[in-house]
Coordinates of C-alpha atoms and ligand atoms in Angstrom, one line a residue:
M161 CA 0.0 0.3 0.3
Q162 CA 3.0 2.5 0.8
F163 CA 4.3 1.6 -2.3
I164 CA 1.5 2.2 -4.9
T165 CA 0.8 5.6 -2.4
N166 CA 4.5 6.3 -3.5
M167 CA 4.3 5.7 -7.1
L168 CA 0.9 7.7 -7.1
V169 CA 3.1 10.9 -5.4
V170 CA 5.7 10.4 -8.2
L171 CA 3.4 9.8 -10.6
S172 CA 1.2 12.9 -10.0
L173 CA 4.6 15.1 -9.5
L174 CA 5.8 13.8 -13.1
L175 CA 2.0 15.1 -14.5
I176 CA 2.7 18.3 -13.0
S177 CA 6.3 18.8 -13.9
C178 CA 4.7 18.0 -17.9
D179 CA 1.7 20.4 -17.3
N180 CA 4.7 22.9 -16.0
K181 CA 6.8 21.8 -19.0
E182 CA 4.6 22.2 -21.3
E183 CA 3.3 25.7 -19.7
S184 CA 6.7 26.8 -20.0
I185 CA 7.9 26.1 -23.0
E186 CA 7.2 30.2 -24.9
K187 CA 5.3 30.6 -28.2
H188 CA 6.3 33.5 -30.6
V189 CA 4.8 34.9 -33.0
L190 CA 5.4 35.4 -36.8
S191 CA 4.1 38.5 -38.8
I192 CA 4.0 38.1 -42.6
K193 CA 4.2 41.2 -44.8
I194 CA 4.1 41.6 -48.8
L195 CA 5.8 44.6 -50.0
P196 CA 4.6 45.9 -51.9
E197 CA 0.5 45.0 -51.1
E198 CA 0.5 42.5 -53.5
G199 CA 2.7 40.4 -56.4
G200 CA 2.9 37.0 -54.9
S201 CA 2.7 35.1 -51.4
V202 CA 3.9 33.3 -48.6
E203 CA 3.6 29.8 -47.6
V204 CA 4.8 29.2 -43.7
L205 CA 5.5 25.5 -43.1
E206 CA 7.4 23.2 -40.4
E207 CA 10.6 22.6 -41.7
A208 CA 11.2 18.9 -41.0
S209 CA 7.5 17.5 -41.7
G210 CA 6.9 20.1 -44.7
I211 CA 3.5 20.7 -42.8
P212 CA 2.3 24.2 -42.8
I213 CA 1.8 26.0 -39.8
V214 CA -1.7 27.5 -39.7
D215 CA -1.8 29.4 -36.6
L216 CA 1.4 32.1 -36.7
T217 CA 0.2 33.3 -33.4
S218 CA 1.7 30.8 -31.2
I219 CA 4.9 28.9 -32.6
P220 CA 6.8 27.0 -30.2
E221 CA 10.2 28.5 -29.4
G222 CA 12.8 26.2 -30.8
E223 CA 10.9 25.4 -34.1
N224 CA 12.2 25.0 -37.1
I225 CA 10.3 27.4 -39.8
Q226 CA 10.9 26.6 -43.7
L227 CA 9.3 30.2 -45.7
K228 CA 8.6 30.2 -49.1
A229 CA 7.6 33.0 -51.5
I230 CA 5.3 32.6 -54.5
P231 CA 5.2 35.5 -56.8
E232 CA 2.2 36.1 -58.9
D233 CA 2.4 35.7 -62.5
N234 CA 4.0 38.7 -63.8
Y235 CA 6.1 39.1 -60.8
Q236 CA 9.7 38.0 -59.4
F237 CA 10.2 37.5 -56.1
V238 CA 13.1 40.0 -55.1
G239 CA 14.1 39.2 -51.6
W240 CA 13.2 38.9 -47.8
T241 CA 14.0 41.7 -45.7
D242 CA 13.6 42.6 -42.3
G243 CA 13.5 39.5 -39.4
V244 CA 15.3 37.5 -42.7
E245 CA 17.9 38.8 -45.1
S246 CA 17.3 36.8 -48.4
S247 CA 17.2 36.7 -52.1
I248 CA 16.3 32.8 -52.4
T249 CA 12.6 32.1 -52.5
S250 CA 12.9 29.7 -50.0
V251 CA 14.4 30.1 -46.6
A252 CA 14.7 28.4 -43.2
F253 CA 15.5 29.2 -39.2
V254 CA 14.7 28.5 -36.0
M255 CA 11.6 30.4 -34.2
T256 CA 13.7 32.0 -30.9
E257 CA 11.9 35.7 -31.1
D258 CA 8.8 36.9 -32.2
L259 CA 9.7 38.3 -35.9
T260 CA 8.4 40.5 -39.1
V261 CA 9.1 39.1 -42.2
S262 CA 8.9 40.9 -45.4
A263 CA 8.8 39.9 -48.7
L264 CA 9.4 41.8 -51.6
F265 CA 8.4 41.0 -55.3
R266 CA 8.2 43.6 -58.1
K267 CA 6.2 43.6 -61.5
D268 CA 9.2 42.2 -64.0
S269 CA 8.3 44.1 -66.7
G270 CA 6.9 47.1 -67.9
T271 CA 7.7 51.0 -67.8
P272 CA 10.0 51.9 -65.5
V273 CA 7.3 53.4 -63.0
E274 CA 5.1 50.1 -63.5
V275 CA 8.2 47.9 -62.0
Y276 CA 9.7 50.5 -59.3
G277 CA 6.5 52.7 -58.4
Q278 CA 6.5 54.9 -55.3
L279 CA 10.1 55.4 -54.6
G280 CA 11.4 56.3 -51.2
I281 CA 15.0 56.6 -49.1
E282 CA 15.3 53.6 -46.7
G283 CA 18.6 53.6 -44.6
G284 CA 20.4 55.9 -47.0
Q285 CA 19.5 54.7 -50.1
L286 CA 16.9 55.5 -52.7
V287 CA 14.1 52.6 -53.3
D288 CA 11.3 50.9 -54.9
E289 CA 8.0 50.4 -53.6
S290 CA 9.4 47.1 -52.8
K291 CA 12.0 48.9 -50.7
V292 CA 14.6 47.5 -53.0
Q293 CA 17.6 49.3 -54.1
V294 CA 17.5 51.3 -57.5
Q295 CA 19.1 53.2 -59.4
L296 CA 17.6 55.4 -62.4
R297 CA 19.5 56.9 -65.2
G298 CA 18.5 59.7 -67.9
M299 CA 18.7 62.8 -69.2
S300 CA 18.2 66.9 -68.4
L301 CA 16.5 68.7 -70.3
F302 CA 19.1 72.4 -70.7
W303 CA 17.3 75.1 -69.2
S304 CA 13.5 76.0 -70.2
Q305 CA 14.3 79.5 -71.3
W306 CA 17.1 78.7 -73.7
M307 CA 16.4 75.1 -74.9
S308 CA 12.8 75.1 -74.9
K309 CA 12.4 73.8 -78.4
Y310 CA 13.5 70.0 -77.3
W311 CA 10.8 70.3 -74.4
N312 CA 8.1 68.2 -76.1
Q313 CA 6.0 65.0 -75.7
Q314 CA 8.0 63.7 -78.6
V315 CA 11.5 64.4 -77.5
I316 CA 10.3 63.1 -73.7
D317 CA 9.2 59.8 -75.7
W318 CA 12.3 59.7 -77.5
L319 CA 14.4 59.5 -75.2
A320 CA 12.0 56.8 -72.8
I321 CA 12.1 54.8 -76.2
D322 CA 15.5 55.3 -78.0
W323 CA 17.8 56.2 -75.4
E324 CA 16.0 53.9 -72.8
S325 CA 16.3 57.1 -70.2
S326 CA 14.1 55.8 -67.2
I327 CA 14.2 59.4 -65.8
V328 CA 14.3 63.2 -67.1
R329 CA 15.0 66.6 -65.6
A330 CA 12.8 69.5 -66.5
S331 CA 15.3 72.8 -65.6
M332 CA 13.1 75.3 -65.7
G333 CA 15.2 79.0 -65.7
V334 CA 14.3 80.6 -62.6
D335 CA 16.2 84.1 -61.6
A336 CA 18.8 83.7 -65.2
N337 CA 17.4 86.1 -68.3
G338 CA 14.0 85.0 -69.2
G339 CA 13.3 82.6 -66.5
F340 CA 10.4 82.0 -64.0
L341 CA 10.5 84.9 -62.1
S342 CA 10.3 87.0 -65.5
N343 CA 7.5 84.5 -67.1
Q344 CA 5.7 82.6 -65.7
E345 CA 5.2 80.7 -68.9
E346 CA 8.1 78.9 -68.5
K347 CA 5.6 76.6 -65.9
V348 CA 4.5 75.2 -69.0
K349 CA 6.9 74.1 -70.4
V350 CA 7.5 72.3 -67.2
E351 CA 3.7 70.9 -67.7
T352 CA 4.7 69.8 -70.7
V353 CA 7.7 67.7 -69.7
V354 CA 6.2 66.2 -66.7
D355 CA 2.3 65.4 -68.5
A356 CA 4.8 63.8 -71.1
A357 CA 6.7 61.9 -68.8
I358 CA 4.1 60.4 -67.0
D359 CA 2.1 59.0 -69.8
K360 CA 5.2 57.2 -71.0
G361 CA 5.9 55.6 -67.4
I362 CA 9.4 57.0 -66.8
Y363 CA 10.2 59.5 -63.5
V364 CA 11.1 63.2 -64.0
I365 CA 12.6 65.6 -61.8
I366 CA 11.0 69.4 -61.2
D367 CA 14.1 71.3 -61.3
W368 CA 14.1 75.0 -59.5
H369 CA 17.1 75.8 -61.8
S370 CA 18.5 78.7 -59.9
H371 CA 22.1 79.5 -57.8
H372 CA 20.6 81.9 -55.8
A373 CA 17.1 80.7 -54.7
E374 CA 17.2 81.8 -51.2
D375 CA 16.5 85.0 -52.0
Y376 CA 12.6 84.4 -53.0
P377 CA 12.2 81.4 -51.2
Q378 CA 8.1 83.0 -51.5
E379 CA 8.0 82.0 -55.1
A380 CA 9.4 78.5 -54.4
V381 CA 6.9 77.7 -52.1
S382 CA 3.8 78.9 -53.8
F383 CA 5.7 77.3 -57.3
F384 CA 6.3 74.1 -55.7
S385 CA 3.0 73.9 -53.6
E386 CA 1.2 74.2 -57.5
M387 CA 3.2 71.7 -58.6
A388 CA 2.5 69.0 -55.6
K389 CA -1.2 69.8 -55.7
K390 CA -1.1 68.8 -59.4
Y391 CA 1.3 66.3 -59.3
G392 CA 1.9 64.3 -55.7
Q393 CA -0.5 61.6 -56.3
Y394 CA 2.0 61.0 -59.4
P395 CA 4.7 58.4 -58.7
N396 CA 6.8 59.9 -61.5
V397 CA 7.2 62.9 -60.2
I398 CA 10.7 64.2 -58.1
Y399 CA 10.8 67.8 -57.1
E400 CA 14.3 69.7 -56.8
V401 CA 13.9 72.6 -54.9
Y402 CA 17.8 74.3 -55.6
N403 CA 19.8 73.0 -58.2
E404 CA 22.7 74.8 -57.3
P405 CA 23.6 77.1 -54.6
L406 CA 27.1 79.0 -54.4
D407 CA 29.2 79.7 -51.5
V408 CA 26.6 80.1 -48.9
S409 CA 25.7 78.4 -45.3
W410 CA 23.8 75.0 -45.3
S411 CA 22.6 74.9 -41.6
Q412 CA 22.2 78.7 -42.0
T413 CA 21.1 79.0 -45.5
I414 CA 20.1 76.5 -47.7
K415 CA 18.5 74.0 -44.9
P416 CA 16.2 77.0 -44.1
Y417 CA 15.5 77.8 -47.5
A418 CA 14.5 74.2 -48.2
E419 CA 12.8 73.3 -45.0
E420 CA 10.0 75.9 -45.9
V421 CA 9.7 74.7 -49.3
I422 CA 9.3 71.1 -47.9
Q423 CA 7.2 71.7 -45.6
T424 CA 4.7 73.3 -48.1
I425 CA 5.2 70.3 -51.1
R426 CA 4.7 67.8 -47.7
A427 CA 1.0 69.3 -47.1
K428 CA -0.1 68.5 -50.4
D429 CA 2.2 65.1 -51.1
P430 CA 3.1 63.3 -48.5
D431 CA 6.0 60.9 -49.8
N432 CA 7.2 61.8 -53.4
L433 CA 10.9 62.4 -53.5
I434 CA 12.5 65.8 -52.1
L435 CA 16.1 66.6 -53.4
V436 CA 17.7 69.6 -52.1
G437 CA 20.8 71.4 -54.3
T438 CA 24.5 71.4 -51.8
P439 CA 26.7 74.7 -51.3
N440 CA 29.2 75.5 -54.4
W441 CA 27.1 74.2 -57.0
S442 CA 25.9 71.1 -55.1
Q443 CA 29.5 70.0 -54.2
D444 CA 29.6 70.2 -50.8
V445 CA 27.6 67.4 -49.6
D446 CA 29.7 66.6 -47.1
D447 CA 28.2 69.7 -45.1
V448 CA 25.0 67.4 -44.6
I449 CA 26.4 64.9 -42.3
G450 CA 24.9 65.7 -38.6
N451 CA 23.0 67.8 -40.2
T452 CA 20.1 66.4 -42.3
I453 CA 16.4 67.6 -42.4
Q454 CA 14.0 65.8 -40.9
G455 CA 11.2 64.1 -42.7
T456 CA 10.7 61.1 -45.4
N457 CA 11.9 60.4 -49.0
I458 CA 14.4 63.9 -49.0
A459 CA 18.0 63.0 -50.7
Y460 CA 20.5 65.5 -51.1
V461 CA 22.0 66.9 -55.1
F462 CA 25.5 66.3 -55.7
H463 CA 26.8 67.4 -59.1
F464 CA 30.3 66.5 -61.1
Y465 CA 31.8 67.2 -64.0
A466 CA 34.1 64.3 -65.6
S467 CA 36.8 65.9 -67.5
D468 CA 37.4 68.5 -64.8
S469 CA 40.3 68.1 -63.1
W470 CA 39.4 69.7 -60.0
H471 CA 36.3 68.0 -59.9
Y472 CA 38.1 64.9 -60.5
Q473 CA 40.7 65.8 -57.1
S474 CA 38.4 66.2 -55.1
L475 CA 34.7 65.7 -55.3
F476 CA 35.1 61.5 -55.4
T477 CA 35.9 62.1 -51.5
K478 CA 33.4 64.7 -50.2
A479 CA 31.0 62.5 -52.3
N480 CA 32.3 59.2 -50.5
S481 CA 32.5 61.0 -46.7
A482 CA 29.1 61.8 -47.4
I483 CA 28.0 57.9 -48.8
E484 CA 29.8 56.4 -45.7
A485 CA 27.5 58.8 -43.4
G486 CA 24.3 57.5 -44.6
I487 CA 23.6 60.3 -46.7
P488 CA 21.5 59.5 -49.7
L489 CA 22.8 61.2 -52.7
F490 CA 20.8 61.9 -56.0
V491 CA 23.1 63.1 -59.2
T492 CA 20.7 65.1 -60.9
E493 CA 23.0 66.9 -63.3
W494 CA 26.6 65.7 -64.4
G495 CA 28.2 66.7 -67.9
V496 CA 31.1 64.6 -69.6
S497 CA 32.8 68.2 -69.6
E498 CA 34.5 70.2 -67.9
A499 CA 33.0 72.3 -65.5
N500 CA 31.7 75.4 -67.5
G501 CA 30.1 73.3 -70.3
G502 CA 32.7 72.5 -72.6
G503 CA 36.8 72.0 -72.6
D504 CA 37.5 68.3 -72.6
F505 CA 35.6 64.6 -73.1
N506 CA 37.7 63.1 -71.2
R507 CA 37.0 59.2 -71.5
T508 CA 38.9 57.5 -68.8
W509 CA 37.7 60.2 -66.1
T510 CA 33.9 59.8 -67.6
Q511 CA 34.0 55.8 -67.1
E512 CA 35.7 56.3 -63.8
W513 CA 32.6 58.3 -62.6
I514 CA 30.0 56.4 -63.8
Q515 CA 31.7 53.5 -61.9
F516 CA 31.2 55.5 -59.1
M517 CA 27.9 56.4 -60.0
D518 CA 26.7 52.2 -60.6
K519 CA 29.1 51.2 -57.4
N520 CA 27.2 53.2 -55.4
K521 CA 23.5 52.7 -57.1
L522 CA 23.3 56.5 -57.5
S523 CA 20.5 57.7 -59.9
W524 CA 21.4 60.2 -62.8
C525 CA 20.5 62.7 -65.2
N526 CA 23.3 63.5 -67.7
W527 CA 23.5 67.6 -68.7
A528 CA 22.1 68.2 -71.3
I529 CA 19.8 68.4 -74.5
A530 CA 21.0 70.9 -75.9
D531 CA 22.2 71.8 -79.8
K532 CA 24.4 74.7 -78.2
E533 CA 28.2 74.0 -79.7
E534 CA 29.7 73.3 -76.4
T535 CA 31.2 69.5 -75.2
S536 CA 28.6 68.8 -73.0
A537 CA 25.7 69.5 -75.0
A538 CA 23.9 65.9 -76.2
L539 CA 23.1 67.3 -79.6
K540 CA 24.5 68.7 -83.1
P541 CA 23.3 71.9 -84.1
S542 CA 19.4 72.0 -85.7
A543 CA 19.3 68.3 -84.5
N544 CA 15.6 67.6 -85.1
I545 CA 13.1 69.7 -82.3
N546 CA 10.7 65.9 -82.5
G547 CA 13.5 63.6 -81.4
N548 CA 14.4 60.6 -83.7
W549 CA 18.0 61.2 -84.0
G550 CA 20.3 59.9 -86.1
S551 CA 23.5 59.2 -85.2
S552 CA 24.4 61.7 -86.9
E553 CA 23.0 64.4 -85.1
L554 CA 24.2 63.1 -81.7
S555 CA 27.3 64.7 -80.1
E556 CA 30.1 63.3 -78.9
S557 CA 29.0 63.4 -75.5
G558 CA 25.5 62.6 -76.8
S559 CA 26.4 58.9 -78.5
Y560 CA 28.6 57.7 -76.1
I561 CA 25.7 58.3 -73.4
R562 CA 23.2 57.4 -75.2
N563 CA 25.1 54.0 -75.2
V564 CA 25.6 53.7 -71.3
L565 CA 21.8 54.2 -71.6
R566 CA 21.0 51.6 -73.7
A567 CA 23.5 49.1 -71.9
H568 CA 21.2 49.5 -69.1
K569 CA 17.5 48.8 -71.1
G570 CA 16.0 51.4 -68.2
Y571 CA 12.7 52.0 -70.9
S572 CA 12.2 48.4 -72.2
N573 CA 13.3 46.2 -69.5
P574 CA 13.9 47.6 -66.4
K575 CA 15.5 45.4 -63.5
Ligands
LIG700 C1 25.7 76.1 -68.4 C2 25.1 75.7 -70.0 C3 26.1 76.9 -70.6 C4 25.2 77.8 -70.2 C5 25.6 78.7 -68.9 C6 24.9 78.9 -67.9 O1 25.9 74.4 -70.0 O2 25.6 76.6 -72.1 O3 26.2 79.1 -70.6 O4 24.8 76.9 -67.9 O5 25.2 79.4 -66.6 C7 25.6 73.5 -63.5 C8 24.8 74.2 -63.6 C9 24.2 74.3 -65.3 C10 25.9 74.5 -66.5 C11 26.7 73.5 -66.4 C12 27.7 73.6 -67.5 O6 23.6 73.4 -63.5 O7 23.1 75.3 -65.8 O8 25.3 74.8 -67.7 N1 27.2 73.4 -64.6 O9 28.1 74.8 -67.0 N2 26.8 73.4 -62.8 C13 28.0 72.9 -62.9 C14 28.2 73.0 -64.6

């Protein structure tokens, strides 16, 4: 009897301890996000058995999990992020904590805007709607008041289709002779280009092409407020609120100006990219380190001219320090020439600059669609005002840049 009682005590103790053990196994929550909100789905399996796990809110500590990403038709899987970093469709891991995992999908063909969608800045980098890094390449138009013959839909179509530009830049002259301040009609030229870019599914920069924007902030505020109201819902549109400040202070002059303009843009458009010029012709991007502008999707303008020996000697360093400090840069303008738009076309240096931008995935627009007789102009004098340019109409710079752009298939297959 004593023996049986003892056994019962032992048994019940065992049961209690089993119970306790059962209760003491921690449970974890697995949240799965699909980015953008469509494009595929994710299967969650027990790794060993391959059986689907139905309740993702209570997964035992130590469970071996397998995730499988399944793209829908016309989408590709691009990777996992947040809790798991991988680009392989199927990943396995052990559940040791509550975890959020995002699966990234992206359209596998279409116009640049169909594929990349809404742009953003994350972790100092330009990313697409799926939060994957993206590099856009294209052409800058020349000052609106001096080269408006090329500011038309046919030219934008040609740049998208034949040049494979995924982006164009509308450089609206502001204070220089005949610019927006003296002729508000310049705005209509911008709208023509923006409408054409939206039609074609490429990105477009609305550039306040000025060297003195801090002298008339109210004009910029009302211009960009109008543009944001009109175009804010289109992911195509990017605002460049200041092309190139001169030798003025980042913190005392440019930043306060930009903050004022950004505030009015954000009142109408919560998310499209905003680009801000930096001191000394948008060269001193390192001045922004430790002094960035608060807000979302803001990047900083970096300009260089590839055959300029001063730029070659000093600007890699400046750009590198900014990049290392996590400052997102956008090359809204660069030329193959020297800084004045003319002079040499040094192919070796140009190649190095292009490699630099590729390595750091810096998006760029090349200066410029113009038929002026200067090294940086892409067209020869009197090139067709409706695009459709044959090789005899392209300058050395134009045919070189066209080849670079076509090698990346920015329009027909933007991956
Ligand atoms: C240049 C043009 C040139 C024109 C000049 C007027 O190439 O034909 O006479 O503007 O100021 C920039 C400017 C851009 C310049 C370009 C080349 O943003 O407007 O265009 N450049 O000098 N910054 C550095 C170089």
